PDB file of C-alpha atoms in Angstrom:
ATOM      1  CA  MET A 119      77.366  45.028 100.704  1.00  0.00           C
ATOM      2  CA  ALA A 120      79.865  47.723  99.743  1.00  0.00           C
ATOM      3  CA  LYS A 121      78.602  50.548  97.582  1.00  0.00           C
ATOM      4  CA  ARG A 122      79.429  50.567  93.875  1.00  0.00           C
ATOM      5  CA  ARG A 123      82.279  52.971  93.151  1.00  0.00           C
ATOM      6  CA  LYS A 124      81.657  55.665  90.570  1.00  0.00           C
ATOM      7  CA  ARG A 125      83.739  55.643  87.402  1.00  0.00           C
ATOM      8  CA  ARG A 126      86.378  58.272  86.673  1.00  0.00           C
ATOM      9  CA  ARG A 127      87.475  59.630  83.355  1.00  0.00           C
ATOM     10  CA  LYS A 128      90.332  57.598  81.954  1.00  0.00           C
ATOM     11  CA  GLY A 129      93.650  59.191  82.853  1.00  0.00           C
ATOM     12  CA  ALA A 130      92.137  61.528  85.453  1.00  0.00           C
ATOM     13  CA  ALA A 131      93.956  61.690  88.773  1.00  0.00           C
ATOM     14  CA  PRO A 132      91.857  60.151  91.555  1.00  0.00           C
ATOM     15  CA  LYS A 133      90.415  62.450  94.184  1.00  0.00           C
ATOM     16  CA  VAL A 134      91.702  61.198  97.510  1.00  0.00           C
ATOM     17  CA  GLY A 135      89.490  61.374 100.575  1.00  0.00           C
ATOM     18  CA  LEU A 136      90.581  61.121 104.188  1.00  0.00           C
ATOM     19  CA  ALA A 137      88.113  59.828 106.788  1.00  0.00           C
ATOM     20  CA  LEU A 138      89.233  60.475 110.362  1.00  0.00           C
ATOM     21  CA  ALA A 139      87.535  58.517 113.126  1.00  0.00           C
ATOM     22  CA  ALA A 140      86.275  59.457 116.558  1.00  0.00           C
ATOM     23  CA  GLY A 141      88.339  58.460 119.573  1.00  0.00           C
ATOM     24  CA  GLY A 142      88.995  61.333 121.971  1.00  0.00           C
ATOM     25  CA  ALA A 143      92.599  61.692 123.095  1.00  0.00           C
ATOM     26  CA  ARG A 144      93.539  58.812 120.802  1.00  0.00           C
ATOM     27  CA  GLY A 145      93.087  61.378 118.010  1.00  0.00           C
ATOM     28  CA  ALA A 146      96.704  62.403 118.473  1.00  0.00           C
ATOM     29  CA  ALA A 147      97.386  59.432 116.178  1.00  0.00           C
ATOM     30  CA  HIS A 148      95.600  61.291 113.371  1.00  0.00           C
ATOM     31  CA  THR A 149      98.298  63.937 113.597  1.00  0.00           C
ATOM     32  CA  GLY A 150     100.997  61.294 113.309  1.00  0.00           C
ATOM     33  CA  VAL A 151      99.365  59.942 110.146  1.00  0.00           C
ATOM     34  CA  LEU A 152      99.118  63.450 108.671  1.00  0.00           C
ATOM     35  CA  LYS A 153     102.795  64.087 109.456  1.00  0.00           C
ATOM     36  CA  VAL A 154     103.812  61.098 107.358  1.00  0.00           C
ATOM     37  CA  LEU A 155     101.462  61.970 104.478  1.00  0.00           C
ATOM     38  CA  ALA A 156     102.777  65.548 104.433  1.00  0.00           C
ATOM     39  CA  ARG A 157     106.363  64.352 104.496  1.00  0.00           C
ATOM     40  CA  GLU A 158     105.675  62.062 101.530  1.00  0.00           C
ATOM     41  CA  GLY A 159     103.836  64.728  99.559  1.00  0.00           C
ATOM     42  CA  ILE A 160     100.509  62.855  99.702  1.00  0.00           C
ATOM     43  CA  ALA A 161      97.605  65.299  99.910  1.00  0.00           C
ATOM     44  CA  ALA A 162      93.892  64.714 100.457  1.00  0.00           C
ATOM     45  CA  ASP A 163      91.335  66.442  98.245  1.00  0.00           C
ATOM     46  CA  VAL A 164      88.463  65.981 100.698  1.00  0.00           C
ATOM     47  CA  VAL A 165      88.362  65.301 104.428  1.00  0.00           C
ATOM     48  CA  ALA A 166      85.567  64.130 106.706  1.00  0.00           C
ATOM     49  CA  GLY A 167      85.859  63.673 110.447  1.00  0.00           C
ATOM     50  CA  ALA A 168      83.828  62.665 113.466  1.00  0.00           C
ATOM     51  CA  SER A 169      84.505  64.037 116.949  1.00  0.00           C
ATOM     52  CA  ILE A 170      88.281  64.394 117.406  1.00  0.00           C
ATOM     53  CA  GLY A 171      88.599  63.398 113.753  1.00  0.00           C
ATOM     54  CA  ALA A 172      86.629  66.533 112.902  1.00  0.00           C
ATOM     55  CA  VAL A 173      88.980  68.643 115.034  1.00  0.00           C
ATOM     56  CA  VAL A 174      92.162  67.338 113.377  1.00  0.00           C
ATOM     57  CA  GLY A 175      90.536  67.109 109.953  1.00  0.00           C
ATOM     58  CA  GLY A 176      89.188  70.639 110.214  1.00  0.00           C
ATOM     59  CA  ALA A 177      92.662  71.951 110.975  1.00  0.00           C
ATOM     60  CA  TYR A 178      94.059  70.043 107.988  1.00  0.00           C
ATOM     61  CA  ALA A 179      91.354  71.362 105.648  1.00  0.00           C
ATOM     62  CA  ALA A 180      91.948  74.903 106.912  1.00  0.00           C
ATOM     63  CA  GLY A 181      95.616  74.669 105.974  1.00  0.00           C
ATOM     64  CA  VAL A 182      96.920  74.704 109.530  1.00  0.00           C
ATOM     65  CA  PRO A 183     100.470  73.290 109.408  1.00  0.00           C
ATOM     66  CA  VAL A 184     100.650  69.801 110.877  1.00  0.00           C
ATOM     67  CA  GLU A 185     103.516  70.997 113.089  1.00  0.00           C
ATOM     68  CA  ARG A 186     101.146  73.537 114.640  1.00  0.00           C
ATOM     69  CA  VAL A 187      98.573  70.843 115.365  1.00  0.00           C
ATOM     70  CA  GLU A 188     101.261  68.577 116.795  1.00  0.00           C
ATOM     71  CA  GLN A 189     102.439  71.354 119.096  1.00  0.00           C
ATOM     72  CA  ALA A 190      98.879  71.890 120.312  1.00  0.00           C
ATOM     73  CA  TRP A 191      98.733  68.212 121.300  1.00  0.00           C
ATOM     74  CA  LEU A 192     102.124  68.203 122.974  1.00  0.00           C
ATOM     75  CA  SER A 193     101.442  71.414 124.909  1.00  0.00           C
ATOM     76  CA  ALA A 194      98.433  69.875 126.646  1.00  0.00           C
ATOM     77  CA  ASP A 195      98.990  69.706 130.380  1.00  0.00           C
ATOM     78  CA  LEU A 196      96.795  68.866 133.331  1.00  0.00           C
ATOM     79  CA  VAL A 197      95.676  72.479 133.776  1.00  0.00           C
ATOM     80  CA  LYS A 198      94.548  72.819 130.150  1.00  0.00           C
ATOM     81  CA  VAL A 199      92.737  69.498 130.178  1.00  0.00           C
ATOM     82  CA  VAL A 200      90.922  70.318 133.416  1.00  0.00           C
ATOM     83  CA  ARG A 201      89.913  73.722 132.066  1.00  0.00           C
ATOM     84  CA  ALA A 202      88.542  72.206 128.859  1.00  0.00           C
ATOM     85  CA  PHE A 203      86.352  69.747 130.786  1.00  0.00           C
ATOM     86  CA  PHE A 204      85.720  71.938 133.840  1.00  0.00           C
ATOM     87  CA  PRO A 205      82.117  71.486 135.045  1.00  0.00           C
ATOM     88  CA  THR A 206      79.917  74.540 134.680  1.00  0.00           C
ATOM     89  CA  LEU A 207      76.874  72.403 135.483  1.00  0.00           C
ATOM     90  CA  THR A 208      74.570  73.436 132.638  1.00  0.00           C
ATOM     91  CA  ARG A 209      71.173  71.815 132.325  1.00  0.00           C
ATOM     92  CA  SER A 210      72.204  69.650 129.352  1.00  0.00           C
ATOM     93  CA  GLY A 211      75.818  68.839 130.197  1.00  0.00           C
ATOM     94  CA  LEU A 212      78.511  69.112 132.822  1.00  0.00           C
ATOM     95  CA  SER A 213      80.290  71.795 130.776  1.00  0.00           C
ATOM     96  CA  SER A 214      79.065  74.548 128.478  1.00  0.00           C
ATOM     97  CA  GLY A 215      81.983  73.886 126.141  1.00  0.00           C
ATOM     98  CA  ALA A 216      83.038  77.539 126.174  1.00  0.00           C
ATOM     99  CA  GLU A 217      86.637  76.793 127.164  1.00  0.00           C
ATOM    100  CA  LYS A 218      86.874  74.005 124.593  1.00  0.00           C
ATOM    101  CA  ARG A 219      85.628  76.444 121.947  1.00  0.00           C
ATOM    102  CA  ARG A 220      88.285  78.965 122.941  1.00  0.00           C
ATOM    103  CA  ILE A 221      90.997  76.317 122.569  1.00  0.00           C
ATOM    104  CA  LEU A 222      89.640  75.272 119.173  1.00  0.00           C
ATOM    105  CA  ALA A 223      89.544  78.890 118.013  1.00  0.00           C
ATOM    106  CA  GLU A 224      93.256  79.271 118.751  1.00  0.00           C
ATOM    107  CA  VAL A 225      94.019  76.483 116.273  1.00  0.00           C
ATOM    108  CA  LEU A 226      91.239  76.762 113.701  1.00  0.00           C
ATOM    109  CA  GLY A 227      90.637  80.505 113.608  1.00  0.00           C
ATOM    110  CA  GLU A 228      87.357  82.007 112.383  1.00  0.00           C
ATOM    111  CA  VAL A 229      86.571  80.746 108.889  1.00  0.00           C
ATOM    112  CA  ASN A 230      83.651  79.213 107.012  1.00  0.00           C
ATOM    113  CA  ILE A 231      83.863  75.644 105.743  1.00  0.00           C
ATOM    114  CA  GLU A 232      82.984  76.651 102.190  1.00  0.00           C
ATOM    115  CA  ASP A 233      86.050  78.934 102.126  1.00  0.00           C
ATOM    116  CA  LEU A 234      88.556  76.240 103.124  1.00  0.00           C
ATOM    117  CA  PRO A 235      91.264  75.221 100.635  1.00  0.00           C
ATOM    118  CA  VAL A 236      90.266  71.542 101.070  1.00  0.00           C
ATOM    119  CA  ARG A 237      86.670  70.277 101.007  1.00  0.00           C
ATOM    120  CA  PHE A 238      85.610  69.319 104.514  1.00  0.00           C
ATOM    121  CA  ALA A 239      82.692  67.902 106.447  1.00  0.00           C
ATOM    122  CA  ALA A 240      82.188  67.194 110.135  1.00  0.00           C
ATOM    123  CA  VAL A 241      79.654  64.589 111.231  1.00  0.00           C
ATOM    124  CA  ALA A 242      77.485  65.185 114.279  1.00  0.00           C
ATOM    125  CA  CYS A 243      74.452  63.449 115.783  1.00  0.00           C
ATOM    126  CA  ASP A 244      70.975  64.969 116.217  1.00  0.00           C
ATOM    127  CA  ILE A 245      70.178  64.182 119.845  1.00  0.00           C
ATOM    128  CA  ASP A 246      66.408  64.308 119.154  1.00  0.00           C
ATOM    129  CA  THR A 247      66.254  61.985 116.143  1.00  0.00           C
ATOM    130  CA  GLY A 248      69.504  60.000 116.344  1.00  0.00           C
ATOM    131  CA  GLU A 249      70.334  60.970 112.759  1.00  0.00           C
ATOM    132  CA  ALA A 250      73.834  61.579 111.493  1.00  0.00           C
ATOM    133  CA  VAL A 251      74.126  65.203 110.388  1.00  0.00           C
ATOM    134  CA  VAL A 252      76.817  66.192 107.890  1.00  0.00           C
ATOM    135  CA  LEU A 253      78.080  69.740 108.452  1.00  0.00           C
ATOM    136  CA  ASP A 254      79.744  71.024 105.282  1.00  0.00           C
ATOM    137  CA  ARG A 255      79.008  74.746 105.377  1.00  0.00           C
ATOM    138  CA  GLY A 256      78.954  77.586 107.859  1.00  0.00           C
ATOM    139  CA  PRO A 257      81.511  78.441 110.557  1.00  0.00           C
ATOM    140  CA  LEU A 258      84.165  75.733 110.864  1.00  0.00           C
ATOM    141  CA  ILE A 259      84.425  76.099 114.620  1.00  0.00           C
ATOM    142  CA  ASP A 260      80.659  75.552 115.063  1.00  0.00           C
ATOM    143  CA  ALA A 261      80.763  72.341 113.038  1.00  0.00           C
ATOM    144  CA  VAL A 262      83.812  70.999 114.844  1.00  0.00           C
ATOM    145  CA  GLN A 263      82.475  71.843 118.285  1.00  0.00           C
ATOM    146  CA  ALA A 264      79.155  70.143 117.520  1.00  0.00           C
ATOM    147  CA  SER A 265      80.884  67.039 116.170  1.00  0.00           C
ATOM    148  CA  ALA A 266      83.023  66.775 119.316  1.00  0.00           C
ATOM    149  CA  SER A 267      80.372  67.502 121.953  1.00  0.00           C
ATOM    150  CA  ILE A 268      80.444  64.383 124.106  1.00  0.00           C
ATOM    151  CA  PRO A 269      76.884  63.898 125.409  1.00  0.00           C
ATOM    152  CA  GLY A 270      76.587  64.424 129.120  1.00  0.00           C
ATOM    153  CA  VAL A 271      80.033  66.017 129.267  1.00  0.00           C
ATOM    154  CA  PHE A 272      79.376  69.005 126.991  1.00  0.00           C
ATOM    155  CA  ARG A 273      76.136  70.823 126.343  1.00  0.00           C
ATOM    156  CA  PRO A 274      74.690  70.045 122.868  1.00  0.00           C
ATOM    157  CA  VAL A 275      75.397  72.610 120.162  1.00  0.00           C
ATOM    158  CA  GLU A 276      72.383  74.200 118.479  1.00  0.00           C
ATOM    159  CA  LEU A 277      72.771  74.600 114.718  1.00  0.00           C
ATOM    160  CA  GLY A 278      70.001  75.040 112.160  1.00  0.00           C
ATOM    161  CA  GLY A 279      67.318  74.310 114.718  1.00  0.00           C
ATOM    162  CA  ARG A 280      68.925  70.991 115.703  1.00  0.00           C
ATOM    163  CA  LEU A 281      70.621  70.005 118.944  1.00  0.00           C
ATOM    164  CA  LEU A 282      73.845  68.268 117.939  1.00  0.00           C
ATOM    165  CA  VAL A 283      76.230  66.050 119.891  1.00  0.00           C
ATOM    166  CA  ASP A 284      79.275  63.888 119.202  1.00  0.00           C
ATOM    167  CA  GLY A 285      79.299  62.349 115.729  1.00  0.00           C
ATOM    168  CA  GLY A 286      81.097  59.269 117.013  1.00  0.00           C
ATOM    169  CA  LEU A 287      77.770  58.030 118.385  1.00  0.00           C
ATOM    170  CA  VAL A 288      76.351  57.310 114.934  1.00  0.00           C
ATOM    171  CA  CYS A 289      79.198  57.553 112.428  1.00  0.00           C
ATOM    172  CA  PRO A 290      82.594  56.892 114.029  1.00  0.00           C
ATOM    173  CA  LEU A 291      84.398  56.632 110.654  1.00  0.00           C
ATOM    174  CA  PRO A 292      82.753  58.888 108.003  1.00  0.00           C
ATOM    175  CA  VAL A 293      83.793  57.144 104.787  1.00  0.00           C
ATOM    176  CA  THR A 294      80.484  57.770 103.027  1.00  0.00           C
ATOM    177  CA  ALA A 295      80.730  61.503 103.707  1.00  0.00           C
ATOM    178  CA  CYS A 296      84.052  61.538 101.836  1.00  0.00           C
ATOM    179  CA  ARG A 297      82.542  59.755  98.859  1.00  0.00           C
ATOM    180  CA  ARG A 298      79.597  62.158  98.748  1.00  0.00           C
ATOM    181  CA  MET A 299      82.053  65.037  98.545  1.00  0.00           C
ATOM    182  CA  GLY A 300      83.572  63.500  95.437  1.00  0.00           C
ATOM    183  CA  ALA A 301      86.365  61.248  96.705  1.00  0.00           C
ATOM    184  CA  ASP A 302      87.275  58.437  94.302  1.00  0.00           C
ATOM    185  CA  LEU A 303      89.534  56.703  96.841  1.00  0.00           C
ATOM    186  CA  VAL A 304      89.147  56.933 100.599  1.00  0.00           C
ATOM    187  CA  ILE A 305      91.832  56.382 103.218  1.00  0.00           C
ATOM    188  CA  GLY A 306      90.282  55.702 106.614  1.00  0.00           C
ATOM    189  CA  VAL A 307      92.112  56.234 109.900  1.00  0.00           C
ATOM    190  CA  ASP A 308      90.465  54.201 112.645  1.00  0.00           C
ATOM    191  CA  ILE A 309      91.254  55.014 116.276  1.00  0.00           C
ATOM    192  CA  VAL A 310      87.975  53.797 117.795  1.00  0.00           C
ATOM    193  CA  PRO A 311      88.960  51.917 120.964  1.00  0.00           C
ATOM    194  CA  ALA A 312      88.099  48.324 121.732  1.00  0.00           C
ATOM    195  CA  PRO A 313      86.653  47.529 125.192  1.00  0.00           C
ATOM    196  CA  ALA A 314      90.050  46.244 126.345  1.00  0.00           C
ATOM    197  CA  ASP A 315      91.514  49.699 125.711  1.00  0.00           C
ATOM    198  CA  VAL A 316      89.406  51.238 128.480  1.00  0.00           C
ATOM    199  CA  SER A 317      89.724  48.463 131.038  1.00  0.00           C
ATOM    200  CA  GLU A 318      91.135  49.477 134.400  1.00  0.00           C
ATOM    201  CA  ARG A 319      93.161  46.275 134.569  1.00  0.00           C
ATOM    202  CA  PRO A 320      94.043  43.505 132.092  1.00  0.00           C
ATOM    203  CA  ASP A 321      91.247  41.021 131.556  1.00  0.00           C
ATOM    204  CA  THR A 322      91.497  37.941 129.379  1.00  0.00           C
ATOM    205  CA  MET A 323      88.007  38.110 127.923  1.00  0.00           C
ATOM    206  CA  TRP A 324      88.220  41.811 127.035  1.00  0.00           C
ATOM    207  CA  ASP A 325      91.675  41.293 125.552  1.00  0.00           C
ATOM    208  CA  ARG A 326      90.358  38.505 123.313  1.00  0.00           C
ATOM    209  CA  LEU A 327      87.440  40.643 122.170  1.00  0.00           C
ATOM    210  CA  GLY A 328      89.655  43.667 121.540  1.00  0.00           C
ATOM    211  CA  HIS A 329      92.102  41.575 119.510  1.00  0.00           C
ATOM    212  CA  ARG A 330      89.306  40.055 117.465  1.00  0.00           C
ATOM    213  CA  LEU A 331      87.868  43.471 116.624  1.00  0.00           C
ATOM    214  CA  ARG A 332      91.275  44.890 115.683  1.00  0.00           C
ATOM    215  CA  GLU A 333      91.989  41.984 113.352  1.00  0.00           C
ATOM    216  CA  THR A 334      88.590  42.375 111.706  1.00  0.00           C
ATOM    217  CA  VAL A 335      89.013  46.044 110.828  1.00  0.00           C
ATOM    218  CA  ARG A 336      92.772  46.128 110.169  1.00  0.00           C
ATOM    219  CA  HIS A 337      92.199  46.903 106.478  1.00  0.00           C
ATOM    220  CA  ARG A 338      89.453  46.351 103.965  1.00  0.00           C
ATOM    221  CA  HIS A 339      90.872  43.124 102.583  1.00  0.00           C
ATOM    222  CA  ALA A 340      90.463  41.528 106.029  1.00  0.00           C
ATOM    223  CA  LEU A 341      86.772  42.338 106.252  1.00  0.00           C
ATOM    224  CA  PRO A 342      84.549  39.259 106.330  1.00  0.00           C
ATOM    225  CA  GLY A 343      81.505  38.795 104.140  1.00  0.00           C
ATOM    226  CA  ASN A 344      79.315  38.984 107.222  1.00  0.00           C
ATOM    227  CA  LEU A 345      79.721  40.714 110.538  1.00  0.00           C
ATOM    228  CA  PRO A 346      81.529  38.616 113.134  1.00  0.00           C
ATOM    229  CA  GLU A 347      79.513  37.075 115.920  1.00  0.00           C
ATOM    230  CA  LEU A 348      80.936  38.576 119.074  1.00  0.00           C
ATOM    231  CA  VAL A 349      78.818  36.534 121.496  1.00  0.00           C
ATOM    232  CA  GLY A 350      80.830  33.388 120.980  1.00  0.00           C
ATOM    233  CA  HIS A 351      81.263  32.069 124.513  1.00  0.00           C
ATOM    234  CA  THR A 352      78.749  30.203 126.653  1.00  0.00           C
ATOM    235  CA  LEU A 353      78.694  30.812 130.374  1.00  0.00           C
ATOM    236  CA  ASP A 354      80.178  28.108 132.551  1.00  0.00           C
ATOM    237  CA  PRO A 355      78.361  28.287 135.929  1.00  0.00           C
ATOM    238  CA  SER A 356      81.073  26.170 137.536  1.00  0.00           C
ATOM    239  CA  CYS A 357      83.738  28.795 136.834  1.00  0.00           C
ATOM    240  CA  GLU A 358      84.557  30.501 140.098  1.00  0.00           C
ATOM    241  CA  ARG A 359      87.286  32.859 138.901  1.00  0.00           C
ATOM    242  CA  GLU A 360      87.178  35.874 141.152  1.00  0.00           C
ATOM    243  CA  ARG A 361      86.553  39.169 139.413  1.00  0.00           C
ATOM    244  CA  SER A 362      86.990  42.674 140.740  1.00  0.00           C
ATOM    245  CA  PHE A 363      84.259  45.088 139.743  1.00  0.00           C
ATOM    246  CA  PRO A 364      85.356  47.995 137.511  1.00  0.00           C
ATOM    247  CA  GLY A 365      84.614  51.595 138.466  1.00  0.00           C
ATOM    248  CA  LEU A 366      81.601  53.525 137.200  1.00  0.00           C
ATOM    249  CA  SER A 367      83.535  55.447 134.540  1.00  0.00           C
ATOM    250  CA  SER A 368      85.070  52.220 133.233  1.00  0.00           C
ATOM    251  CA  VAL A 369      81.677  50.526 132.945  1.00  0.00           C
ATOM    252  CA  ILE A 370      80.214  53.488 131.053  1.00  0.00           C
ATOM    253  CA  SER A 371      83.275  53.789 128.807  1.00  0.00           C
ATOM    254  CA  ARG A 372      83.218  50.084 127.950  1.00  0.00           C
ATOM    255  CA  ALA A 373      79.515  50.253 127.115  1.00  0.00           C
ATOM    256  CA  VAL A 374      80.051  53.210 124.787  1.00  0.00           C
ATOM    257  CA  VAL A 375      82.974  51.648 122.911  1.00  0.00           C
ATOM    258  CA  ILE A 376      81.095  48.352 122.501  1.00  0.00           C
ATOM    259  CA  LEU A 377      78.315  50.281 120.766  1.00  0.00           C
ATOM    260  CA  GLN A 378      80.840  52.245 118.704  1.00  0.00           C
ATOM    261  CA  GLN A 379      82.579  49.073 117.582  1.00  0.00           C
ATOM    262  CA  ARG A 380      79.265  47.538 116.522  1.00  0.00           C
ATOM    263  CA  ILE A 381      78.428  50.667 114.512  1.00  0.00           C
ATOM    264  CA  LEU A 382      81.918  50.771 113.044  1.00  0.00           C
ATOM    265  CA  LEU A 383      81.725  47.161 111.849  1.00  0.00           C
ATOM    266  CA  LEU A 384      78.363  47.855 110.228  1.00  0.00           C
ATOM    267  CA  GLU A 385      79.817  50.902 108.476  1.00  0.00           C
ATOM    268  CA  LEU A 386      82.827  48.954 107.267  1.00  0.00           C
ATOM    269  CA  GLU A 387      80.583  46.231 105.903  1.00  0.00           C
ATOM    270  CA  ARG A 388      78.331  48.730 104.127  1.00  0.00           C
ATOM    271  CA  ASP A 389      80.930  51.143 102.768  1.00  0.00           C
ATOM    272  CA  PRO A 390      84.542  50.224 103.574  1.00  0.00           C
ATOM    273  CA  PRO A 391      87.395  52.622 102.831  1.00  0.00           C
ATOM    274  CA  ASP A 392      89.729  51.690 100.010  1.00  0.00           C
ATOM    275  CA  LEU A 393      92.507  51.510 102.564  1.00  0.00           C
ATOM    276  CA  LEU A 394      92.331  51.483 106.356  1.00  0.00           C
ATOM    277  CA  ILE A 395      95.080  52.691 108.666  1.00  0.00           C
ATOM    278  CA  ARG A 396      94.695  51.561 112.262  1.00  0.00           C
ATOM    279  CA  PRO A 397      97.286  52.984 114.648  1.00  0.00           C
ATOM    280  CA  GLU A 398      98.011  50.779 117.649  1.00  0.00           C
ATOM    281  CA  VAL A 399      97.058  53.250 120.353  1.00  0.00           C
ATOM    282  CA  SER A 400      97.197  51.693 123.794  1.00  0.00           C
ATOM    283  CA  TYR A 401      95.591  54.371 125.948  1.00  0.00           C
ATOM    284  CA  SER A 402      92.017  55.465 126.633  1.00  0.00           C
ATOM    285  CA  THR A 403      89.923  58.217 125.084  1.00  0.00           C
ATOM    286  CA  PHE A 404      90.584  60.630 127.965  1.00  0.00           C
ATOM    287  CA  SER A 405      94.372  60.208 128.267  1.00  0.00           C
ATOM    288  CA  TYR A 406      95.196  63.625 126.819  1.00  0.00           C
ATOM    289  CA  LEU A 407      98.597  63.734 128.504  1.00  0.00           C
ATOM    290  CA  ARG A 408      99.866  60.842 126.359  1.00  0.00           C
ATOM    291  CA  ALA A 409      99.646  62.641 123.020  1.00  0.00           C
ATOM    292  CA  ALA A 410     103.281  61.947 122.153  1.00  0.00           C
ATOM    293  CA  ASP A 411     102.571  58.198 122.278  1.00  0.00           C
ATOM    294  CA  GLY A 412      99.570  58.624 120.002  1.00  0.00           C
ATOM    295  CA  ILE A 413     101.478  60.718 117.475  1.00  0.00           C
ATOM    296  CA  ARG A 414     104.218  58.099 117.270  1.00  0.00           C
ATOM    297  CA  ALA A 415     101.618  55.339 116.855  1.00  0.00           C
ATOM    298  CA  GLY A 416     100.050  57.247 113.965  1.00  0.00           C
ATOM    299  CA  GLU A 417     103.416  57.729 112.296  1.00  0.00           C
ATOM    300  CA  ARG A 418     104.287  54.036 112.576  1.00  0.00           C
ATOM    301  CA  ALA A 419     100.925  52.943 111.203  1.00  0.00           C
ATOM    302  CA  ALA A 420     101.101  55.335 108.235  1.00  0.00           C
ATOM    303  CA  GLU A 421     104.662  54.326 107.417  1.00  0.00           C
ATOM    304  CA  ARG A 422     103.643  50.653 107.356  1.00  0.00           C
ATOM    305  CA  MET A 423     100.877  51.436 104.870  1.00  0.00           C
ATOM    306  CA  LEU A 424     102.871  53.768 102.592  1.00  0.00           C
ATOM    307  CA  PRO A 425     103.534  51.130  99.900  1.00  0.00           C
ATOM    308  CA  GLU A 426      99.812  50.360  99.690  1.00  0.00           C
ATOM    309  CA  ILE A 427      98.899  54.064  99.681  1.00  0.00           C
ATOM    310  CA  ARG A 428     101.286  54.736  96.823  1.00  0.00           C
ATOM    311  CA  ARG A 429      99.969  51.735  94.872  1.00  0.00           C
ATOM    312  CA  MET A 430      96.391  52.783  95.452  1.00  0.00           C
ATOM    313  CA  ILE A 431      96.901  56.361  94.340  1.00  0.00           C
ATOM    314  CA  GLY A 432      99.184  55.412  91.459  1.00  0.00           C
ATOM    315  CA  ALA A 433      96.898  52.698  90.152  1.00  0.00           C
ATOM    316  CA  GLY A 434      93.836  54.843  90.653  1.00  0.00           C
TER     317      GLY A 434
END
């Protein structure tokens, strides 16, 4: 059941929150959405992000021009991507994350969250307890790096005596964090992939599942009263359709996004955003060289939702 919304003073302008989802390289779409909002003069009062959503959201909250963030995406090349993920073979991850931190510092600078012009929170996951941890104070770069530390790929980030990893594991779309920071209305931007988005080749079953999930979370008015039952097909032993086995990375990626989609649907049932933007991003979470496609997808999705955004903000 969705949470009861708090009442505002009559005539008071609504505080708008922006919840930016996890999704790796698909996060370029966040930048496309922000480009359209900036162009239309629509500003967020609070921002919460998980994983790549924390990276883009942190830059927004810090006042980094969206053109600067867009250029950072478009300047990514194979060398930069390899450097960011280059294995240093630490005990707790393939990479220490030092190069990723350097790249983040170039965009975000050195500033504390409490000094940002826009209220901000990054969501990370405590690897010992599995709890979602909301980071809303202290160095911005520490919070963002913790929120975007993919387990197994990057070493966990130690903050406040906790070992923190990617927030997308437990809170892929941090709507509730926005509300707790005072947002009256929350716009969610969902880029969490469906299993079909990480398949190595087209597959009818995965396509059906991906389509079903997309339709379910397209916007809050499409949400069902109960979570959809995804195990809706019985096995036919007589079916002898030949299947090729996917690679190891594809199997792991599919497993992760299945879990993320389950968590996302639970979050949307419990506390849906007032409006959900879902860019149609067709590439996987590690396709960092396709940022231009993601930015365009974000722009198209935001432009489609502009009438509803204006109505929502105007009606309060």
